[in-house]
PDB file of C-alpha atoms and ligand atoms in Angstrom:
ATOM      1  CA  MET A   1     162.620 176.114  92.099  1.00  0.00           C
ATOM      2  CA  ALA A   2     162.190 176.929  95.790  1.00  0.00           C
ATOM      3  CA  ALA A   3     163.355 180.564  95.503  1.00  0.00           C
ATOM      4  CA  ASP A   4     161.170 181.428  92.436  1.00  0.00           C
ATOM      5  CA  THR A   5     158.257 183.790  92.752  1.00  0.00           C
ATOM      6  CA  ILE A   6     156.707 182.339  89.553  1.00  0.00           C
ATOM      7  CA  THR A   7     155.048 178.959  89.854  1.00  0.00           C
ATOM      8  CA  THR A   8     156.303 175.796  88.177  1.00  0.00           C
ATOM      9  CA  PRO A   9     153.895 173.502  86.262  1.00  0.00           C
ATOM     10  CA  GLY A  10     152.798 170.292  87.957  1.00  0.00           C
ATOM     11  CA  VAL A  11     153.660 171.433  91.476  1.00  0.00           C
ATOM     12  CA  LEU A  12     151.483 171.488  94.579  1.00  0.00           C
ATOM     13  CA  TYR A  13     152.130 174.610  96.649  1.00  0.00           C
ATOM     14  CA  VAL A  14     151.094 174.502 100.322  1.00  0.00           C
ATOM     15  CA  VAL A  15     150.488 178.152 101.075  1.00  0.00           C
ATOM     16  CA  ALA A  16     150.133 179.693 104.547  1.00  0.00           C
ATOM     17  CA  THR A  17     147.597 182.531 104.845  1.00  0.00           C
ATOM     18  CA  PRO A  18     146.835 184.991 107.729  1.00  0.00           C
ATOM     19  CA  ILE A  19     145.467 183.897 111.119  1.00  0.00           C
ATOM     20  CA  GLY A  20     143.482 187.123 111.504  1.00  0.00           C
ATOM     21  CA  ASN A  21     145.171 190.264 110.226  1.00  0.00           C
ATOM     22  CA  LEU A  22     144.888 190.073 106.443  1.00  0.00           C
ATOM     23  CA  ALA A  23     148.178 191.959 106.047  1.00  0.00           C
ATOM     24  CA  ASP A  24     150.047 188.935 107.384  1.00  0.00           C
ATOM     25  CA  ILE A  25     150.733 187.265 104.072  1.00  0.00           C
ATOM     26  CA  THR A  26     154.059 186.991 102.238  1.00  0.00           C
ATOM     27  CA  PHE A  27     154.794 188.501  98.822  1.00  0.00           C
ATOM     28  CA  ARG A  28     155.628 184.986  97.661  1.00  0.00           C
ATOM     29  CA  ALA A  29     152.268 183.658  98.864  1.00  0.00           C
ATOM     30  CA  VAL A  30     150.402 186.330  96.909  1.00  0.00           C
ATOM     31  CA  ASP A  31     152.529 185.727  93.799  1.00  0.00           C
ATOM     32  CA  THR A  32     151.953 181.971  94.000  1.00  0.00           C
ATOM     33  CA  LEU A  33     148.230 182.285  94.470  1.00  0.00           C
ATOM     34  CA  LYS A  34     148.061 184.626  91.428  1.00  0.00           C
ATOM     35  CA  HIS A  35     150.034 182.300  89.189  1.00  0.00           C
ATOM     36  CA  VAL A  36     148.767 178.782  89.940  1.00  0.00           C
ATOM     37  CA  ARG A  37     145.989 177.329  87.735  1.00  0.00           C
ATOM     38  CA  LEU A  38     143.804 176.379  90.648  1.00  0.00           C
ATOM     39  CA  ILE A  39     143.484 177.002  94.387  1.00  0.00           C
ATOM     40  CA  ALA A  40     142.091 174.252  96.642  1.00  0.00           C
ATOM     41  CA  ALA A  41     140.551 176.031  99.675  1.00  0.00           C
ATOM     42  CA  GLU A  42     138.929 174.721 102.837  1.00  0.00           C
ATOM     43  CA  ASP A  43     135.999 177.154 102.554  1.00  0.00           C
ATOM     44  CA  THR A  44     135.917 178.943  99.194  1.00  0.00           C
ATOM     45  CA  ARG A  45     133.611 181.749 100.444  1.00  0.00           C
ATOM     46  CA  HIS A  46     135.883 182.459 103.419  1.00  0.00           C
ATOM     47  CA  SER A  47     139.016 182.576 101.245  1.00  0.00           C
ATOM     48  CA  ALA A  48     137.330 184.755  98.601  1.00  0.00           C
ATOM     49  CA  ARG A  49     137.715 187.749 100.953  1.00  0.00           C
ATOM     50  CA  LEU A  50     141.463 187.288 101.184  1.00  0.00           C
ATOM     51  CA  LEU A  51     141.852 186.722  97.449  1.00  0.00           C
ATOM     52  CA  HIS A  52     139.745 189.798  96.650  1.00  0.00           C
ATOM     53  CA  ARG A  53     141.924 191.926  98.930  1.00  0.00           C
ATOM     54  CA  TYR A  54     145.022 190.979  96.899  1.00  0.00           C
ATOM     55  CA  GLY A  55     143.421 191.024  93.447  1.00  0.00           C
ATOM     56  CA  ILE A  56     143.758 187.275  93.007  1.00  0.00           C
ATOM     57  CA  THR A  57     141.339 185.900  90.425  1.00  0.00           C
ATOM     58  CA  THR A  58     142.555 182.277  90.263  1.00  0.00           C
ATOM     59  CA  PRO A  59     139.674 179.716  90.209  1.00  0.00           C
ATOM     60  CA  LEU A  60     138.872 178.054  93.540  1.00  0.00           C
ATOM     61  CA  VAL A  61     137.707 174.537  94.422  1.00  0.00           C
ATOM     62  CA  SER A  62     136.789 173.347  97.898  1.00  0.00           C
ATOM     63  CA  LEU A  63     138.846 170.842  99.806  1.00  0.00           C
ATOM     64  CA  HIS A  64     137.622 170.187 103.320  1.00  0.00           C
ATOM     65  CA  GLU A  65     137.532 167.245 105.737  1.00  0.00           C
ATOM     66  CA  HIS A  66     134.266 165.909 104.242  1.00  0.00           C
ATOM     67  CA  ASN A  67     135.318 165.858 100.582  1.00  0.00           C
ATOM     68  CA  GLU A  68     139.096 165.491 100.727  1.00  0.00           C
ATOM     69  CA  HIS A  69     138.898 161.822  99.900  1.00  0.00           C
ATOM     70  CA  GLU A  70     137.091 162.331  96.560  1.00  0.00           C
ATOM     71  CA  ARG A  71     138.896 165.592  95.710  1.00  0.00           C
ATOM     72  CA  VAL A  72     142.344 164.045  95.882  1.00  0.00           C
ATOM     73  CA  ASP A  73     141.979 162.081  92.627  1.00  0.00           C
ATOM     74  CA  ARG A  74     140.780 165.084  90.690  1.00  0.00           C
ATOM     75  CA  LEU A  75     143.587 167.280  91.979  1.00  0.00           C
ATOM     76  CA  LEU A  76     146.124 164.543  91.191  1.00  0.00           C
ATOM     77  CA  GLU A  77     144.838 164.448  87.635  1.00  0.00           C
ATOM     78  CA  ARG A  78     145.295 168.180  87.232  1.00  0.00           C
ATOM     79  CA  LEU A  79     148.831 168.017  88.645  1.00  0.00           C
ATOM     80  CA  LEU A  80     149.745 165.109  86.403  1.00  0.00           C
ATOM     81  CA  GLN A  81     148.474 167.128  83.421  1.00  0.00           C
ATOM     82  CA  GLY A  82     151.128 169.664  84.379  1.00  0.00           C
ATOM     83  CA  GLU A  83     148.924 172.243  86.060  1.00  0.00           C
ATOM     84  CA  SER A  84     150.133 173.951  89.242  1.00  0.00           C
ATOM     85  CA  VAL A  85     147.793 173.888  92.249  1.00  0.00           C
ATOM     86  CA  ALA A  86     147.879 175.786  95.579  1.00  0.00           C
ATOM     87  CA  LEU A  87     146.406 174.486  98.793  1.00  0.00           C
ATOM     88  CA  ILE A  88     145.182 176.974 101.413  1.00  0.00           C
ATOM     89  CA  SER A  89     143.073 176.609 104.551  1.00  0.00           C
ATOM     90  CA  ASP A  90     140.792 179.114 106.362  1.00  0.00           C
ATOM     91  CA  ALA A  91     143.667 180.400 108.468  1.00  0.00           C
ATOM     92  CA  GLY A  92     147.373 179.826 108.953  1.00  0.00           C
ATOM     93  CA  THR A  93     149.297 176.870 107.656  1.00  0.00           C
ATOM     94  CA  PRO A  94     147.315 174.107 105.873  1.00  0.00           C
ATOM     95  CA  LEU A  95     147.484 170.610 107.517  1.00  0.00           C
ATOM     96  CA  ILE A  96     148.155 172.131 110.961  1.00  0.00           C
ATOM     97  CA  SER A  97     144.829 171.055 112.546  1.00  0.00           C
ATOM     98  CA  ASP A  98     143.445 171.640 109.044  1.00  0.00           C
ATOM     99  CA  PRO A  99     142.689 169.562 105.947  1.00  0.00           C
ATOM    100  CA  GLY A 100     145.285 168.570 103.344  1.00  0.00           C
ATOM    101  CA  TYR A 101     147.101 165.617 104.896  1.00  0.00           C
ATOM    102  CA  ARG A 102     145.629 163.071 102.479  1.00  0.00           C
ATOM    103  CA  LEU A 103     146.335 165.248  99.455  1.00  0.00           C
ATOM    104  CA  VAL A 104     149.943 165.999 100.366  1.00  0.00           C
ATOM    105  CA  ALA A 105     150.663 162.348 101.317  1.00  0.00           C
ATOM    106  CA  GLU A 106     149.230 161.094  98.028  1.00  0.00           C
ATOM    107  CA  VAL A 107     150.906 163.743  95.900  1.00  0.00           C
ATOM    108  CA  ARG A 108     154.297 162.914  97.457  1.00  0.00           C
ATOM    109  CA  ARG A 109     153.681 159.200  97.061  1.00  0.00           C
ATOM    110  CA  ARG A 110     153.255 159.749  93.323  1.00  0.00           C
ATOM    111  CA  GLY A 111     156.540 161.647  93.205  1.00  0.00           C
ATOM    112  CA  ILE A 112     154.882 164.947  92.324  1.00  0.00           C
ATOM    113  CA  PRO A 113     156.736 167.914  93.851  1.00  0.00           C
ATOM    114  CA  VAL A 114     155.236 169.704  96.874  1.00  0.00           C
ATOM    115  CA  VAL A 115     156.549 173.131  97.747  1.00  0.00           C
ATOM    116  CA  PRO A 116     155.825 174.988 101.017  1.00  0.00           C
ATOM    117  CA  ILE A 117     155.133 178.712 100.983  1.00  0.00           C
ATOM    118  CA  PRO A 118     155.616 179.338 104.709  1.00  0.00           C
ATOM    119  CA  GLY A 119     153.857 181.977 106.768  1.00  0.00           C
ATOM    120  CA  PRO A 120     151.683 182.317 109.848  1.00  0.00           C
ATOM    121  CA  SER A 121     150.595 179.557 112.194  1.00  0.00           C
ATOM    122  CA  ALA A 122     148.889 180.213 115.530  1.00  0.00           C
ATOM    123  CA  ILE A 123     151.159 177.733 117.330  1.00  0.00           C
ATOM    124  CA  ILE A 124     154.356 179.530 116.460  1.00  0.00           C
ATOM    125  CA  ALA A 125     152.880 183.015 116.862  1.00  0.00           C
ATOM    126  CA  ALA A 126     151.685 182.130 120.383  1.00  0.00           C
ATOM    127  CA  LEU A 127     154.867 180.316 121.397  1.00  0.00           C
ATOM    128  CA  SER A 128     157.063 183.173 120.209  1.00  0.00           C
ATOM    129  CA  VAL A 129     155.460 185.661 122.620  1.00  0.00           C
ATOM    130  CA  SER A 130     154.647 183.303 125.482  1.00  0.00           C
ATOM    131  CA  GLY A 131     157.862 183.661 127.453  1.00  0.00           C
ATOM    132  CA  LEU A 132     157.799 179.855 128.011  1.00  0.00           C
ATOM    133  CA  PRO A 133     160.689 177.670 126.943  1.00  0.00           C
ATOM    134  CA  THR A 134     160.799 177.432 123.117  1.00  0.00           C
ATOM    135  CA  ASP A 135     163.801 175.091 122.620  1.00  0.00           C
ATOM    136  CA  ARG A 136     161.552 172.066 122.683  1.00  0.00           C
ATOM    137  CA  PHE A 137     157.787 172.006 122.527  1.00  0.00           C
ATOM    138  CA  CYS A 138     154.994 169.602 121.958  1.00  0.00           C
ATOM    139  CA  PHE A 139     151.986 170.534 119.828  1.00  0.00           C
ATOM    140  CA  GLU A 140     148.903 168.656 120.959  1.00  0.00           C
ATOM    141  CA  GLY A 141     146.344 170.224 118.571  1.00  0.00           C
ATOM    142  CA  PHE A 142     142.796 170.047 119.978  1.00  0.00           C
ATOM    143  CA  LEU A 143     142.160 167.952 123.096  1.00  0.00           C
ATOM    144  CA  PRO A 144     139.365 165.374 122.806  1.00  0.00           C
ATOM    145  CA  ALA A 145     135.912 166.938 123.279  1.00  0.00           C
ATOM    146  CA  LYS A 146     134.652 164.240 125.703  1.00  0.00           C
ATOM    147  CA  PRO A 147     135.630 164.961 129.323  1.00  0.00           C
ATOM    148  CA  GLY A 148     136.821 161.412 130.022  1.00  0.00           C
ATOM    149  CA  ALA A 149     139.065 161.213 126.972  1.00  0.00           C
ATOM    150  CA  ARG A 150     140.364 164.708 127.609  1.00  0.00           C
ATOM    151  CA  ARG A 151     141.246 163.799 131.202  1.00  0.00           C
ATOM    152  CA  ALA A 152     143.115 160.718 129.985  1.00  0.00           C
ATOM    153  CA  ARG A 153     145.063 162.769 127.491  1.00  0.00           C
ATOM    154  CA  LEU A 154     145.988 165.375 130.099  1.00  0.00           C
ATOM    155  CA  GLN A 155     147.039 162.628 132.472  1.00  0.00           C
ATOM    156  CA  ALA A 156     149.314 161.142 129.806  1.00  0.00           C
ATOM    157  CA  LEU A 157     150.920 164.556 129.404  1.00  0.00           C
ATOM    158  CA  ARG A 158     151.358 165.344 133.088  1.00  0.00           C
ATOM    159  CA  ASP A 159     155.080 164.540 133.214  1.00  0.00           C
ATOM    160  CA  GLU A 160     155.964 165.831 129.734  1.00  0.00           C
ATOM    161  CA  PRO A 161     158.969 168.146 130.206  1.00  0.00           C
ATOM    162  CA  ARG A 162     158.478 170.109 126.932  1.00  0.00           C
ATOM    163  CA  THR A 163     156.287 173.184 126.632  1.00  0.00           C
ATOM    164  CA  LEU A 164     152.777 171.960 125.732  1.00  0.00           C
ATOM    165  CA  ILE A 165     150.713 173.789 123.129  1.00  0.00           C
ATOM    166  CA  PHE A 166     146.983 173.224 122.647  1.00  0.00           C
ATOM    167  CA  TYR A 167     144.369 174.642 120.359  1.00  0.00           C
ATOM    168  CA  GLU A 168     141.136 175.077 122.323  1.00  0.00           C
ATOM    169  CA  SER A 169     137.582 176.026 121.519  1.00  0.00           C
ATOM    170  CA  PRO A 170     136.005 178.895 123.516  1.00  0.00           C
ATOM    171  CA  HIS A 171     133.182 176.553 124.657  1.00  0.00           C
ATOM    172  CA  ARG A 172     135.566 174.211 126.357  1.00  0.00           C
ATOM    173  CA  ILE A 173     138.273 176.528 127.668  1.00  0.00           C
ATOM    174  CA  CYS A 174     136.796 176.778 131.227  1.00  0.00           C
ATOM    175  CA  ASP A 175     136.482 172.997 131.614  1.00  0.00           C
ATOM    176  CA  THR A 176     139.933 172.400 130.178  1.00  0.00           C
ATOM    177  CA  LEU A 177     141.599 174.909 132.530  1.00  0.00           C
ATOM    178  CA  ARG A 178     139.767 173.363 135.479  1.00  0.00           C
ATOM    179  CA  GLN A 179     140.934 169.860 134.495  1.00  0.00           C
ATOM    180  CA  MET A 180     144.460 171.126 134.031  1.00  0.00           C
ATOM    181  CA  CYS A 181     144.408 172.564 137.550  1.00  0.00           C
ATOM    182  CA  GLU A 182     143.496 169.131 138.880  1.00  0.00           C
ATOM    183  CA  ILE A 183     145.950 167.148 136.773  1.00  0.00           C
ATOM    184  CA  PHE A 184     148.969 169.478 136.265  1.00  0.00           C
ATOM    185  CA  GLY A 185     148.455 171.319 139.572  1.00  0.00           C
ATOM    186  CA  SER A 186     147.077 174.890 139.825  1.00  0.00           C
ATOM    187  CA  GLU A 187     150.582 176.321 140.256  1.00  0.00           C
ATOM    188  CA  ARG A 188     151.919 175.164 136.899  1.00  0.00           C
ATOM    189  CA  GLU A 189     152.757 178.174 134.664  1.00  0.00           C
ATOM    190  CA  ALA A 190     150.651 178.706 131.518  1.00  0.00           C
ATOM    191  CA  VAL A 191     149.859 181.325 128.924  1.00  0.00           C
ATOM    192  CA  LEU A 192     146.535 181.904 127.151  1.00  0.00           C
ATOM    193  CA  ALA A 193     146.829 183.621 123.717  1.00  0.00           C
ATOM    194  CA  ARG A 194     143.508 184.846 122.374  1.00  0.00           C
ATOM    195  CA  GLU A 195     142.607 186.396 119.012  1.00  0.00           C
ATOM    196  CA  LEU A 196     146.230 186.812 117.902  1.00  0.00           C
ATOM    197  CA  THR A 197     146.808 189.524 115.266  1.00  0.00           C
ATOM    198  CA  LYS A 198     143.150 190.688 115.666  1.00  0.00           C
ATOM    199  CA  ARG A 199     141.473 193.593 117.354  1.00  0.00           C
ATOM    200  CA  PHE A 200     140.985 191.878 120.727  1.00  0.00           C
ATOM    201  CA  GLU A 201     144.342 190.196 120.877  1.00  0.00           C
ATOM    202  CA  THR A 202     144.983 189.198 124.478  1.00  0.00           C
ATOM    203  CA  LEU A 203     147.916 187.459 126.102  1.00  0.00           C
ATOM    204  CA  ARG A 204     147.737 186.396 129.720  1.00  0.00           C
ATOM    205  CA  GLY A 205     150.362 184.410 131.576  1.00  0.00           C
ATOM    206  CA  GLY A 206     150.480 183.076 135.133  1.00  0.00           C
ATOM    207  CA  ALA A 207     149.643 180.038 137.244  1.00  0.00           C
ATOM    208  CA  ILE A 208     146.973 177.811 135.631  1.00  0.00           C
ATOM    209  CA  GLY A 209     144.776 178.377 138.711  1.00  0.00           C
ATOM    210  CA  GLU A 210     144.885 182.155 138.213  1.00  0.00           C
ATOM    211  CA  ILE A 211     144.181 181.952 134.464  1.00  0.00           C
ATOM    212  CA  SER A 212     141.336 179.559 135.153  1.00  0.00           C
ATOM    213  CA  ALA A 213     139.688 181.916 137.643  1.00  0.00           C
ATOM    214  CA  TRP A 214     140.211 184.930 135.371  1.00  0.00           C
ATOM    215  CA  VAL A 215     138.637 183.213 132.327  1.00  0.00           C
ATOM    216  CA  ALA A 216     135.733 181.834 134.396  1.00  0.00           C
ATOM    217  CA  GLY A 217     135.017 185.325 135.748  1.00  0.00           C
ATOM    218  CA  ASP A 218     135.090 187.209 132.405  1.00  0.00           C
ATOM    219  CA  ARG A 219     132.858 185.981 129.558  1.00  0.00           C
ATOM    220  CA  ASP A 220     134.829 188.072 127.031  1.00  0.00           C
ATOM    221  CA  GLN A 221     137.818 185.742 127.597  1.00  0.00           C
ATOM    222  CA  GLN A 222     135.652 182.808 126.568  1.00  0.00           C
ATOM    223  CA  LYS A 223     135.219 184.137 123.011  1.00  0.00           C
ATOM    224  CA  GLY A 224     137.256 183.963 119.840  1.00  0.00           C
ATOM    225  CA  GLU A 225     140.235 181.779 118.930  1.00  0.00           C
ATOM    226  CA  LEU A 226     142.539 180.481 121.595  1.00  0.00           C
ATOM    227  CA  VAL A 227     145.941 178.867 122.025  1.00  0.00           C
ATOM    228  CA  LEU A 228     146.780 177.522 125.433  1.00  0.00           C
ATOM    229  CA  LEU A 229     150.435 176.924 126.365  1.00  0.00           C
ATOM    230  CA  VAL A 230     151.556 175.113 129.476  1.00  0.00           C
ATOM    231  CA  LYS A 231     155.077 174.960 130.883  1.00  0.00           C
ATOM    232  CA  GLY A 232     156.558 171.481 130.808  1.00  0.00           C
ATOM    233  CA  ALA A 233     156.835 169.437 133.951  1.00  0.00           C
ATOM    234  CA  GLY A 234     159.997 169.994 135.994  1.00  0.00           C
ATOM    235  CA  LYS A 235     162.070 167.139 137.312  1.00  0.00           C
ATOM    236  CA  ARG A 236     160.541 165.261 140.207  1.00  0.00           C
ATOM    237  CA  LEU A 237     162.175 166.143 143.521  1.00  0.00           C
ATOM    238  CA  PRO A 238     164.039 163.040 144.717  1.00  0.00           C
ATOM    239  CA  ASN A 239     161.078 161.612 146.676  1.00  0.00           C
ATOM    240  CA  GLN A 240     160.162 164.134 149.371  1.00  0.00           C
ATOM    241  CA  GLY A 241     161.683 161.735 151.884  1.00  0.00           C
ATOM    242  CA  LEU A 242     159.074 159.107 151.104  1.00  0.00           C
ATOM    243  CA  ASP A 243     159.947 155.457 151.452  1.00  0.00           C
ATOM    244  CA  LEU A 244     159.814 153.450 148.198  1.00  0.00           C
ATOM    245  CA  GLU A 245     156.463 151.800 148.910  1.00  0.00           C
ATOM    246  CA  SER A 246     154.730 155.113 149.722  1.00  0.00           C
ATOM    247  CA  ALA A 247     156.207 156.686 146.563  1.00  0.00           C
ATOM    248  CA  ARG A 248     154.987 153.721 144.523  1.00  0.00           C
ATOM    249  CA  ILE A 249     151.439 154.040 145.866  1.00  0.00           C
ATOM    250  CA  ALA A 250     151.508 157.844 145.283  1.00  0.00           C
ATOM    251  CA  ASP A 251     152.690 157.257 141.680  1.00  0.00           C
ATOM    252  CA  ILE A 252     149.785 154.885 140.983  1.00  0.00           C
ATOM    253  CA  LEU A 253     147.121 157.031 142.587  1.00  0.00           C
ATOM    254  CA  GLY A 254     148.614 160.291 141.146  1.00  0.00           C
ATOM    255  CA  ALA A 255     148.275 158.905 137.645  1.00  0.00           C
ATOM    256  CA  ALA A 256     144.617 158.007 138.131  1.00  0.00           C
ATOM    257  CA  LEU A 257     143.184 160.780 140.363  1.00  0.00           C
ATOM    258  CA  PRO A 258     143.408 164.525 140.837  1.00  0.00           C
ATOM    259  CA  PRO A 259     146.467 165.289 143.038  1.00  0.00           C
ATOM    260  CA  ARG A 260     144.569 166.264 146.175  1.00  0.00           C
ATOM    261  CA  GLN A 261     142.355 163.179 146.112  1.00  0.00           C
ATOM    262  CA  ALA A 262     145.377 160.980 145.311  1.00  0.00           C
ATOM    263  CA  ALA A 263     147.366 162.439 148.249  1.00  0.00           C
ATOM    264  CA  GLU A 264     144.443 161.987 150.629  1.00  0.00           C
ATOM    265  CA  LEU A 265     143.971 158.353 149.664  1.00  0.00           C
ATOM    266  CA  ALA A 266     147.685 157.619 149.650  1.00  0.00           C
ATOM    267  CA  ALA A 267     147.952 159.132 153.138  1.00  0.00           C
ATOM    268  CA  LYS A 268     145.219 156.781 154.392  1.00  0.00           C
ATOM    269  CA  ILE A 269     146.939 153.748 152.848  1.00  0.00           C
ATOM    270  CA  THR A 270     150.531 154.557 153.846  1.00  0.00           C
ATOM    271  CA  GLY A 271     150.115 156.584 157.051  1.00  0.00           C
ATOM    272  CA  GLU A 272     152.397 159.224 155.472  1.00  0.00           C
ATOM    273  CA  LYS A 273     151.649 162.966 155.793  1.00  0.00           C
ATOM    274  CA  LYS A 274     149.108 164.117 153.215  1.00  0.00           C
ATOM    275  CA  ASN A 275     151.088 167.274 152.487  1.00  0.00           C
ATOM    276  CA  ARG A 276     154.272 165.428 151.772  1.00  0.00           C
ATOM    277  CA  LEU A 277     152.430 163.056 149.430  1.00  0.00           C
ATOM    278  CA  TYR A 278     150.728 165.981 147.688  1.00  0.00           C
ATOM    279  CA  ARG A 279     154.082 167.681 147.158  1.00  0.00           C
ATOM    280  CA  TYR A 280     155.482 164.438 145.829  1.00  0.00           C
ATOM    281  CA  ILE A 281     152.580 164.090 143.379  1.00  0.00           C
ATOM    282  CA  VAL A 282     152.538 167.682 142.029  1.00  0.00           C
ATOM    283  CA  ASP A 283     155.404 169.641 143.460  1.00  0.00           C
ATOM    284  CA  LEU A 284     158.084 169.586 140.808  1.00  0.00           C
ATOM    285  CA  ASP A 285     161.228 171.602 140.870  1.00  0.00           C
ATOM    286  CA  ASP A 286     162.140 173.905 137.937  1.00  0.00           C
ATOM    287  CA  GLY A 287     165.136 171.916 136.765  1.00  0.00           C
TER     288      GLY A 287
HETATM  289  N1  SAM B 301     146.013 176.014 110.453  1.00  0.00           N
HETATM  290  C1  SAM B 301     145.881 176.918 111.551  1.00  0.00           C
HETATM  291  C2  SAM B 301     147.266 177.379 112.037  1.00  0.00           C
HETATM  292  O1  SAM B 301     148.263 177.185 111.294  1.00  0.00           O
HETATM  293  O2  SAM B 301     147.369 177.918 113.103  1.00  0.00           O
HETATM  294  C3  SAM B 301     145.067 176.333 112.675  1.00  0.00           C
HETATM  295  C4  SAM B 301     143.679 175.920 112.246  1.00  0.00           C
HETATM  296  S1  SAM B 301     142.691 175.239 113.542  1.00  0.00           S
HETATM  297  C5  SAM B 301     141.328 174.652 112.699  1.00  0.00           C
HETATM  298  C6  SAM B 301     141.988 176.681 114.312  1.00  0.00           C
HETATM  299  C7  SAM B 301     142.529 176.874 115.685  1.00  0.00           C
HETATM  300  O3  SAM B 301     143.795 177.513 115.654  1.00  0.00           O
HETATM  301  C8  SAM B 301     141.657 177.810 116.520  1.00  0.00           C
HETATM  302  O4  SAM B 301     140.582 177.120 117.131  1.00  0.00           O
HETATM  303  C9  SAM B 301     142.610 178.321 117.549  1.00  0.00           C
HETATM  304  O5  SAM B 301     142.823 177.363 118.543  1.00  0.00           O
HETATM  305  C10 SAM B 301     143.898 178.470 116.712  1.00  0.00           C
HETATM  306  N2  SAM B 301     143.957 179.834 116.110  1.00  0.00           N
HETATM  307  C11 SAM B 301     143.816 180.157 114.847  1.00  0.00           C
HETATM  308  N3  SAM B 301     143.925 181.485 114.671  1.00  0.00           N
HETATM  309  C12 SAM B 301     144.141 181.992 115.876  1.00  0.00           C
HETATM  310  C13 SAM B 301     144.315 183.371 116.363  1.00  0.00           C
HETATM  311  N4  SAM B 301     144.287 184.371 115.581  1.00  0.00           N
HETATM  312  N5  SAM B 301     144.535 183.500 117.706  1.00  0.00           N
HETATM  313  C14 SAM B 301     144.569 182.421 118.549  1.00  0.00           C
HETATM  314  N6  SAM B 301     144.384 181.158 118.138  1.00  0.00           N
HETATM  315  C15 SAM B 301     144.163 180.963 116.857  1.00  0.00           C
END
């Protein structure tokens, strides 16, 4: 079944579509979308453009975050009647920061086959050209919109050794980069991938501090669709020669405050040098 280009009755196909350039679609995706009985799309008007380009006339129904709950039953009915259905989203792979989770979970729970038709996803496209370690990575989707919750999330990720990948909105990119400078340290390496596969595709790598200044100084970089990748944390240097108590205090303050502020406060409490404490809090080797 998996290698067929013709669809099988009663199967849900999860079909990846382009993330910008409409030519980025597989032959199998086009075949599948032509042959299924119904396509469930996040925004039917948005998808109509893609379908028109490939001469696909299959009927569309909407399935988005606000109606997924009620749509699931109707789609299940059609699948149980032996009809084949494709799920697509506005861009890339459905369910990846996109609707469809409920549908796929329920369809699988009922023992109905689900078949992936793989293709583009902004995470993988960005990671593949980032030059950052790709052997292990951690996809964080969108960070919380509220500054406090976002800070807490970033703090929880500070020591994560895998490459971190975030989707980010253009309205929040400046604030996020600023917070990352405070929490990960401005020297940590990062890559900003903007408008991949589109006319203004831009890829910029460097220290988070440099990227932050560049984006803040150029409004064009605050537009379009963005993936932000951050190199994982290195191993902590043994302890910068700190005694155990000073290291313990630096750990506590470093987890709660921006590194500079934490180092300053820790220096006052312990009598240790501020620089040494700062290096202990942020300075990580590359191992
Ligand atoms: N399902 C999609 C996928 O597989 O990549 C992601 C959908 S999510 C709602 C949309 C986010 O993905 C955007 O805000 C942006 O962070 C990222 N994205 C999508 N297309 C992109 C592109 N062409 N260039 C950079 N980022 C993109």
